[in-house]
XYZ file of C-alpha atoms in Angstrom:
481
model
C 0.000 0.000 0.000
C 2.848 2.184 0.794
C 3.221 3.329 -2.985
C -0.401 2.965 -4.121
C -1.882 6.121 -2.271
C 0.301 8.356 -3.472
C 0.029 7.071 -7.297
C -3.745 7.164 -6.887
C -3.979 10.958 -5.706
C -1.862 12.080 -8.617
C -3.538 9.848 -11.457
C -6.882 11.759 -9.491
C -5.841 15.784 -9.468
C -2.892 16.268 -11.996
C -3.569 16.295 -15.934
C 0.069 15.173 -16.404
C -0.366 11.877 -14.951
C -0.079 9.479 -17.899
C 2.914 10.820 -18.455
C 4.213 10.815 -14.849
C 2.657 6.962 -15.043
C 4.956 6.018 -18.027
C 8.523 7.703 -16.900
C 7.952 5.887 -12.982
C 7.356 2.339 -14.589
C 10.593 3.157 -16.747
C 12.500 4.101 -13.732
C 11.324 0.755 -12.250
C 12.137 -1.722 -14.569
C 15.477 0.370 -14.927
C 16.053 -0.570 -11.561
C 14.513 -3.976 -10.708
C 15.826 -5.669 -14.413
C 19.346 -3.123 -15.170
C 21.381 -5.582 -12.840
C 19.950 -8.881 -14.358
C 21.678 -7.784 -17.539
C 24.473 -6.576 -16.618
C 27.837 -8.528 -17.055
C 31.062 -7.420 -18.414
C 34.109 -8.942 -20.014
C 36.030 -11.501 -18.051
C 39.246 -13.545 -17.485
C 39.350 -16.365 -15.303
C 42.716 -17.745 -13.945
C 43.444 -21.508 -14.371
C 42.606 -21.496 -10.417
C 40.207 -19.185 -9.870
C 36.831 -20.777 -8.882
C 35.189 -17.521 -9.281
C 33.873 -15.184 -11.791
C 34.231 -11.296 -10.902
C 31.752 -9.339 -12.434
C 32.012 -5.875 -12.823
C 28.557 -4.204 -11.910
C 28.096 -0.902 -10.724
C 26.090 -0.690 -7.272
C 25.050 2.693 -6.416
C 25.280 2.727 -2.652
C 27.857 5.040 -1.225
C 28.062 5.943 -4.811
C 30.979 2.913 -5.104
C 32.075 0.565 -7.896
C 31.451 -2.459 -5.997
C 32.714 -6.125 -6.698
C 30.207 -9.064 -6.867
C 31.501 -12.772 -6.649
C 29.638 -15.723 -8.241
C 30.326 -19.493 -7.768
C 30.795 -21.178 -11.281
C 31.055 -24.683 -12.227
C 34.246 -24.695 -13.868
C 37.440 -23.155 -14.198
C 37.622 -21.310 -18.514
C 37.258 -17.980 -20.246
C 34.283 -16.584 -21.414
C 33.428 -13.790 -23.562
C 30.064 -11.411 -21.623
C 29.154 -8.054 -22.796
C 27.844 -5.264 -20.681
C 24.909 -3.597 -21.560
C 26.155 -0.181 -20.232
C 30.084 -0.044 -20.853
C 32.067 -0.155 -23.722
C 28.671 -1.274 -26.172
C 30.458 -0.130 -29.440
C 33.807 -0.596 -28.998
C 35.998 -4.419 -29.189
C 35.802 -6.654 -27.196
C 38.551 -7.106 -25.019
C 39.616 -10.214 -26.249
C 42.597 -12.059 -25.330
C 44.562 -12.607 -28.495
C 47.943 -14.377 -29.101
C 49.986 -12.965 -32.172
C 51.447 -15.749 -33.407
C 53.201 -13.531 -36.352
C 53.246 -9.590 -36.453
C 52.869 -6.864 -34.114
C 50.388 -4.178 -33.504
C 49.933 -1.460 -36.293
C 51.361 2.268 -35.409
C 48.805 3.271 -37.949
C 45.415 2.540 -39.708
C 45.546 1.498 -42.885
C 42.665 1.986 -45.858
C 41.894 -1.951 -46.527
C 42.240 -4.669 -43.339
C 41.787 -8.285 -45.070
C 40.647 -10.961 -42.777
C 40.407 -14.549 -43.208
C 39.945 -17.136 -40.704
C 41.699 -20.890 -41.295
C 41.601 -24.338 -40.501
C 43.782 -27.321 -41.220
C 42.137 -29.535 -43.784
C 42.916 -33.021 -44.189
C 43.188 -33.585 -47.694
C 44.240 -30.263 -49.344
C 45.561 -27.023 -47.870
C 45.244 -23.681 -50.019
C 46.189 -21.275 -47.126
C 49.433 -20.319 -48.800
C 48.484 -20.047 -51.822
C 45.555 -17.764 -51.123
C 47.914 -15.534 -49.110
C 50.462 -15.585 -52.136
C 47.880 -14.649 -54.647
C 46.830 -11.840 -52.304
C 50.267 -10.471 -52.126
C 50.874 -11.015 -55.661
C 47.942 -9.144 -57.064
C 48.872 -6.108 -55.244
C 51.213 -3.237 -56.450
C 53.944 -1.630 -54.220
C 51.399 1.707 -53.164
C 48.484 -1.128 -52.564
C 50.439 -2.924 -50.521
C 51.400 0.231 -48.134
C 47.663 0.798 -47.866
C 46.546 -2.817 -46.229
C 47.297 -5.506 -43.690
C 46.430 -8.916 -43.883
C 45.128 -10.914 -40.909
C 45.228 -14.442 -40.452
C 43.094 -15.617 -37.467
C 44.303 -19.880 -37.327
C 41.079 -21.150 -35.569
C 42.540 -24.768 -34.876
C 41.817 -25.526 -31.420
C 45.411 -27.088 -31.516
C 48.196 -24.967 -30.216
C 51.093 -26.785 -31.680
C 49.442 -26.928 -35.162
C 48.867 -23.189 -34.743
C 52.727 -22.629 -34.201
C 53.679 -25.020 -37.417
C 50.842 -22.982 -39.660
C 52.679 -19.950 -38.516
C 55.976 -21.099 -38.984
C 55.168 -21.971 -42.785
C 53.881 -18.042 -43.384
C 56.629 -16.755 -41.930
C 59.343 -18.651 -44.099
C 57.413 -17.477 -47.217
C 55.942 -14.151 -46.142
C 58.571 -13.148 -43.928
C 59.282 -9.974 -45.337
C 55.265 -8.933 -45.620
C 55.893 -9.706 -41.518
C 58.384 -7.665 -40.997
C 56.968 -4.852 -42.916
C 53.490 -4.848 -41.106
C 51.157 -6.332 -43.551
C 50.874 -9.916 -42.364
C 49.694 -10.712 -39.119
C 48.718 -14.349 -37.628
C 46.670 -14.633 -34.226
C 44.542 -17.678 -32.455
C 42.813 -17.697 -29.416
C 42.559 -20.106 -26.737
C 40.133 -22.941 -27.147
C 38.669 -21.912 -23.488
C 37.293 -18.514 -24.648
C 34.883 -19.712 -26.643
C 31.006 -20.555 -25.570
C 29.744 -24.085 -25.338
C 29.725 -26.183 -29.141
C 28.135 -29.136 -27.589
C 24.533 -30.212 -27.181
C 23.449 -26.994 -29.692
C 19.965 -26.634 -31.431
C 20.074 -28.588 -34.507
C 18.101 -26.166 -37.051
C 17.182 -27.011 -40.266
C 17.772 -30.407 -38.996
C 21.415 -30.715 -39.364
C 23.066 -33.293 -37.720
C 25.022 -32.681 -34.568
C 28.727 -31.997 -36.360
C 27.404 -29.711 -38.913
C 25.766 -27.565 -36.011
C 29.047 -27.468 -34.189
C 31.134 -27.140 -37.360
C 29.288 -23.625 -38.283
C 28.993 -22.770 -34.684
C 32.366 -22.599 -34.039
C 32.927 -21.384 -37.661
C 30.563 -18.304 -36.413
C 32.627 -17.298 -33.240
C 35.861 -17.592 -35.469
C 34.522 -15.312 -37.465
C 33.854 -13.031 -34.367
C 36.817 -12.556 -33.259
C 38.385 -12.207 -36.539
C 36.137 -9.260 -37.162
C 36.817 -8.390 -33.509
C 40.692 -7.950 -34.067
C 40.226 -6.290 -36.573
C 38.246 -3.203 -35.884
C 41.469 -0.831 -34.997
C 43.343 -1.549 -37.930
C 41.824 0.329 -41.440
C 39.105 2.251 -42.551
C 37.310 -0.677 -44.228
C 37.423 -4.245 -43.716
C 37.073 -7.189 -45.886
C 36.027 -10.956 -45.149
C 37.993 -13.870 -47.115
C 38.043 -17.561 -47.153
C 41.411 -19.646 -46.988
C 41.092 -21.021 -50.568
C 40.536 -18.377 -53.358
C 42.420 -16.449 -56.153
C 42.182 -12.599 -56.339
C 41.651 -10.566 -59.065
C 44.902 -7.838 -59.935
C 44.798 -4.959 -58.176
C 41.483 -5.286 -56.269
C 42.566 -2.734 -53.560
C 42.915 -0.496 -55.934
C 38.834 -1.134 -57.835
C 37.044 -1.790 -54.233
C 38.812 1.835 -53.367
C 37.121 3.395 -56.622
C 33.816 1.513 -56.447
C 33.275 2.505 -52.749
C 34.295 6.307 -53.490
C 31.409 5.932 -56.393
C 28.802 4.807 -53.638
C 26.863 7.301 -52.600
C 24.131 5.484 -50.375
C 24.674 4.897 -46.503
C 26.006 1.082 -46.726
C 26.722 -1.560 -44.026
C 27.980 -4.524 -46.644
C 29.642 -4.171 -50.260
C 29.486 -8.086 -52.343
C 32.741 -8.133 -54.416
C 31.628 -11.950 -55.257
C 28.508 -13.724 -54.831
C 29.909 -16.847 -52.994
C 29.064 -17.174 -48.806
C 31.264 -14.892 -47.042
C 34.287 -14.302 -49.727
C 35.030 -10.575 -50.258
C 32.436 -8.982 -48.209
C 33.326 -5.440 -47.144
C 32.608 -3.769 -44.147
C 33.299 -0.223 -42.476
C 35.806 -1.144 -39.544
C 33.482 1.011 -37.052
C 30.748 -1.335 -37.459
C 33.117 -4.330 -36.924
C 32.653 -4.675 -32.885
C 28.839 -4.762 -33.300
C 29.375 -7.158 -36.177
C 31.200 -9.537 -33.460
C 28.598 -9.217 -30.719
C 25.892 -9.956 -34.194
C 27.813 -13.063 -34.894
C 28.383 -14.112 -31.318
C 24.603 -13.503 -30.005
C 23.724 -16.037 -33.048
C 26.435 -18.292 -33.534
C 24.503 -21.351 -32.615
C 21.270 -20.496 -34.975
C 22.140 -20.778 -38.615
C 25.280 -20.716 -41.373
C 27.534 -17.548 -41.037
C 26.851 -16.050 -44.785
C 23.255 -16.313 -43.960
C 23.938 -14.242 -40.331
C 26.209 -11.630 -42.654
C 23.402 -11.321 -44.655
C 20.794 -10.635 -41.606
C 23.519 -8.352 -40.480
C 23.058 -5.845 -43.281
C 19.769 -6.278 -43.342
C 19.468 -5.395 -39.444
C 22.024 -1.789 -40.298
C 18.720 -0.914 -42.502
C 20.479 -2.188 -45.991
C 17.941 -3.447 -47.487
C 19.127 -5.211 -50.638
C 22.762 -6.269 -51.490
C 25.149 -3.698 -53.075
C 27.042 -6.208 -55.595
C 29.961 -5.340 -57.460
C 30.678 -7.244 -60.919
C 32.245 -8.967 -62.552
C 34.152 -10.918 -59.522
C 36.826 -10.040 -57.907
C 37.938 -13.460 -56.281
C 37.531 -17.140 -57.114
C 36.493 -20.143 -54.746
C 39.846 -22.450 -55.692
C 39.605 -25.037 -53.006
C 37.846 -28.373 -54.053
C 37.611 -29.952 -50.654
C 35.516 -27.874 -47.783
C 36.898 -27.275 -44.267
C 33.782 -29.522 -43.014
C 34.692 -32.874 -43.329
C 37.227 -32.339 -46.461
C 33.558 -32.822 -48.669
C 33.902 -32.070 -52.490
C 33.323 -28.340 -52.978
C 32.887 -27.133 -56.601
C 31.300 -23.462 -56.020
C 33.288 -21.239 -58.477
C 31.977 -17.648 -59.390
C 30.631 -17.705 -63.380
C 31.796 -14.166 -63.643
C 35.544 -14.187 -61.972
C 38.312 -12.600 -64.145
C 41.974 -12.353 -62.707
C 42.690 -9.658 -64.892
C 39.848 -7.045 -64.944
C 38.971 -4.667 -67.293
C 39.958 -0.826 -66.546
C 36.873 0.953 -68.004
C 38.111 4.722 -68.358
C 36.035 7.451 -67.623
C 33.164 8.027 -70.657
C 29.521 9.041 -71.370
C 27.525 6.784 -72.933
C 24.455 7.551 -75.527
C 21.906 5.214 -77.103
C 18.815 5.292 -79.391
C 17.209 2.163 -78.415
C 14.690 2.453 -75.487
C 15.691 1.650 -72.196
C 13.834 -0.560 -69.425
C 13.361 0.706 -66.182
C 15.943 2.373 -64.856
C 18.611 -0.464 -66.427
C 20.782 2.199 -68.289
C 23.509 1.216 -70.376
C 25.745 4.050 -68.269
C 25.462 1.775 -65.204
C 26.224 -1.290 -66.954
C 29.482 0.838 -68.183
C 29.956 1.438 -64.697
C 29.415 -1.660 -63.252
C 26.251 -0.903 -61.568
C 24.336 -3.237 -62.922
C 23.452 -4.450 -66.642
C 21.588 -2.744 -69.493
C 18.328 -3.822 -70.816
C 16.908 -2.488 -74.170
C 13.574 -3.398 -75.914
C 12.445 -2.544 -79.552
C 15.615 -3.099 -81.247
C 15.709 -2.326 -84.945
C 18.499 -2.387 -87.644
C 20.597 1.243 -87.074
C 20.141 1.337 -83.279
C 23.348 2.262 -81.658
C 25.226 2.353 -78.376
C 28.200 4.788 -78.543
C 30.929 4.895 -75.545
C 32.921 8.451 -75.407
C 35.529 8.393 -73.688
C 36.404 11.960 -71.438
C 40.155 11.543 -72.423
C 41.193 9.650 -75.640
C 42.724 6.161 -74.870
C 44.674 3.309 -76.334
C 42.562 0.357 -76.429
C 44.400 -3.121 -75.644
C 41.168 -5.308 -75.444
C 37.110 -4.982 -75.783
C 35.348 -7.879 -74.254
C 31.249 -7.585 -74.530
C 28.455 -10.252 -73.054
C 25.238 -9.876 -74.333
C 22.079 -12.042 -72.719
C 22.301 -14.158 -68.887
C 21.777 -17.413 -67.692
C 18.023 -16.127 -66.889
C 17.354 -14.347 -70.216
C 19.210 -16.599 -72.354
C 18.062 -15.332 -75.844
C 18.289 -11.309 -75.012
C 21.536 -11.312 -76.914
C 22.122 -9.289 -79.765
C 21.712 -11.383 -82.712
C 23.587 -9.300 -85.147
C 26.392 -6.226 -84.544
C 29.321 -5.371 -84.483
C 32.306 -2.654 -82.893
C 33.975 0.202 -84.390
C 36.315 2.797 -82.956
C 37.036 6.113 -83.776
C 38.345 9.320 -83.510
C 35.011 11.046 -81.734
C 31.218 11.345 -82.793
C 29.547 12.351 -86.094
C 25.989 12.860 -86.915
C 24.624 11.631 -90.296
C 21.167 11.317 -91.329
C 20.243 11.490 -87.476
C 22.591 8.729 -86.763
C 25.487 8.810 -84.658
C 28.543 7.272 -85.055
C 32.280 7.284 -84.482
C 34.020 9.749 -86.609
C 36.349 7.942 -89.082
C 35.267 4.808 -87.884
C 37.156 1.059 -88.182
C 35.221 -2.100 -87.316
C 36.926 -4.272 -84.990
C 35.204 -7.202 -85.008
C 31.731 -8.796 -85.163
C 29.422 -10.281 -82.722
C 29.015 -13.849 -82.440
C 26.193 -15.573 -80.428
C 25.550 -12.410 -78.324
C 29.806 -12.031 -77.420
C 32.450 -10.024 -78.914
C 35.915 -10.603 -77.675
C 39.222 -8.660 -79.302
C 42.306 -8.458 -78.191
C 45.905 -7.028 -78.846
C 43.991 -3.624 -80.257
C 47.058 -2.014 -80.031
C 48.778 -3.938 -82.184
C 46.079 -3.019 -85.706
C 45.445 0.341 -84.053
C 48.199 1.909 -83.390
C 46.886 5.634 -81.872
C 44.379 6.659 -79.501
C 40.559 6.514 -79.921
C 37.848 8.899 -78.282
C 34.984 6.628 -79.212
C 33.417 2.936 -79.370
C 30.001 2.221 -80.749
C 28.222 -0.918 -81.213
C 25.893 -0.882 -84.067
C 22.653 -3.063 -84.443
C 22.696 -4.690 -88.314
C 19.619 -6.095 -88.041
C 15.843 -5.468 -86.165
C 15.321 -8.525 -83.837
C 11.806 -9.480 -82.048
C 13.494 -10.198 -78.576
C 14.645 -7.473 -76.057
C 18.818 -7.048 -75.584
C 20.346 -7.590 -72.557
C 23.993 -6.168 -72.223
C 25.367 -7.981 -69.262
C 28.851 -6.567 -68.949
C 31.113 -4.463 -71.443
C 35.113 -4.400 -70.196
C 37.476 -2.503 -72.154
C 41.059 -2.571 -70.988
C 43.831 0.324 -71.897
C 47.161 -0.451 -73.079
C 50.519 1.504 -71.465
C 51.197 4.192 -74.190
């Protein structure tokens, strides 16, 4: 009764009550449920036989100490609700190669590995990354290795390997290898088997979760942007250098960028949203796959769709999985190791354009164009903003979904710039450089026929055709003058 009066006689004479009703139930369930919540980060030594949780109790206004029995002696990873809700996790890491970075760099690449049974691609994943890279790309990343094999010693002999091969990416801060102790992470046994999985597939993506965590939670000082690998793919040439340009074209708020369509290779992420990406990961580890949590993660940051760059920029090379050593054959249809360098142009066209699918964005790489009504004399002319030597023109015309939107008959010429003739636009002083064939047009070694610089490329329609055209890339690469 003690509270009840009181309440009563101010629902009774003051207008505000509602509102007076609403901020005293807030203050209690602040109160009563705020300590149920709240538990922090903690370490436990191999003989303690108690946790110490950090909870602040507000009489005498004193950080207080509360001791709880637990069952056994281990790590565990807590968060606190109040403290620290955006920042890492206070993990405790081992570096097994590398020391801590003096300074962020743009691009942090992350990839989390296993020993396999029957084939291991870890090194040569980490040599194609290297490879691919020029001298100014590689000043502007780090690579981390996070070797989630609950065995120490094969830890150490993983590490060992890297460091006779990449021992000079070590010492000049752009390799880093770390693990974690086995006791850190939450329980993998006796987990809910969703989708009906059996009982080592849960704990196989479980644990393949949490790795993932604290990858992702390492990671979250060291660059501006982040970006998830596996341990067996191939990279595209100078990928640093095209994520850098296609996120500076982006201008939509973001939480995930798809530089390939396969699970979790080449996902990118802003490093500031990297410690929430952890706890994501970590509060769901035991409820589904970790590509399908990634994409539930963007989704959750108000992304609604994915943002998907094409073509490619790495390949799935491994043919046995980490689960099991099961056959794997995933490879990406649209993967090219040496990508096109499409040079700043305009683009014009006659023939009518669906939706919003504009051949400028499928120049761009921001999509594909999709034309309808196309008639003998339609054109699509490319201009470029500076003139350029061409090396190589590769065009793809229809999809696996709209197999016969290809252009049935066309072909490429290059020129000098634009002329207008009969209400027709072309390139001026115009040579053909080859014809379509099945909807694809692929020429190479331009600059050995054509010799000087061009400051146009148009593709002409030579006959009218009942079915829509679908152009579902266009790469043009530039030779070295």
């Amino acid at each position: 009764m003690g509270l009840r009066l009181p309440i009563r006689r101010l629902c009774r004479h003051y207008l505000f009550a509602p509102a007076f009703l609403i901020f005293f139930l807030a203050i209690l369930v602040y109160v009563y449920l705020q300590p149920l919540a709240e538990v922090a980060l903690v370490r436990i030594s191999p003989t303690s036989t108690q946790v110490v949780l950090q909870t602040e109790e507000y009489k005498e206004n004193k950080l207080t100490e509360i001791h709880r029995p637990i069952p056994h002696r281990f790590e565990k990873l807590h968060f606190s609700v109040k403290e620290d809700v955006l920042d890492p996790l206070k993990v405790p890491y081992n570096f097994l190669l590398g020391f801590p970075l003096l300074q962020r760099r743009y691009l942090s690449v992350g990839i989390c590995s296993v020993k396999r049974h029957k084939e291991n691609y870890l090194m040569e994943t980490v040599q194609s990354i290297f490879s691919h890279l020029s001298s100014s790309e590689l000043e502007e990343m780090v690579l981390v290795i996070y070797l989630a094999n609950f065995d120490p010693t094969l830890n150490t002999e993983v590490a060992g390997e890297l460091n006779r091969q990449f021992g000079t990416h070590v010492a000049a801060g752009r390799l880093i290898v770390i693990s974690c102790s086995k006791e850190i992470y939450p329980t993998l046994e006796n987990l809910k088997r969703n989708y009906n999985d059996p009982n080592d597939r849960v704990q196989y993506r479980a644990k393949q979760n949490v790795d993932y965590a604290l990858l992702s939670n390492f990671c979250s000082d060291l660059s501006q942007y982040h970006l998830i690998l596996e341990d067996d793919v191939h990279c595209s040439k100078n990928f640093l250098t095209l994520i850098k340009r296609y996120v500076a074209r982006i201008s939509v708020s973001w939480a995930t960028i798809a530089f390939s369509k396969l699970g979790y290779i080449g996902k990118l992420y802003h490093s500031e949203h990297l410690p929430r990406l952890a706890r994501f990961l970590l509060m769901f580890y035991d409820e589904m796959p970790c590509d399908w949590l990634l994409e539930h993660f963007y989704r959750s940051q108000t992304q609604t769709e994915i943002i998907r760059y094409k073509p490619s920029l790495f390949q799935h090379i491994g043919s046995y999985s980490s689960f099991q050593d099961k056959r794997n054959k995933l490879k990406e249809e649209d993967f090219q190791e040496e990508l096109n360098n499409n040079p700043p142009a305009d683009t014009i066209t006659d023939i009518e354009v669906s939706e919003d699918h504009s051949f400028q964005n499928a120049y761009d790489g921001n999509g594909f164009f999709w034309g309808k009504s196309v008639t003998s004399g339609n054109y699509i002319l490319v201009i470029f903003k500076q003139p350029v030597l061409l090396k190589r023109v590769h065009i793809v015309t229809g999809s696996p979904e709209y197999k016969q939107d290809i252009l049935q008959s066309g072909y490429v010429e290059v020129g000098w710039g634009t002329t207008k003739e009969s209400g027709k636009v072309t390139c001026k002083n115009g040579t053909r450089i080859g014809d379509f064939s099945e909807g694809k047009l692929d020429v190479d070694y331009l600059n050995k026929t054509i010799t000087h610089k061009v400051g146009c490329l148009g593709i002409q329609v030579t006959k009218t055709q009942l079915k829509w055209i679908l152009i579902k890339q266009i790469d043009i690469w530039i030779a070295n003058s």
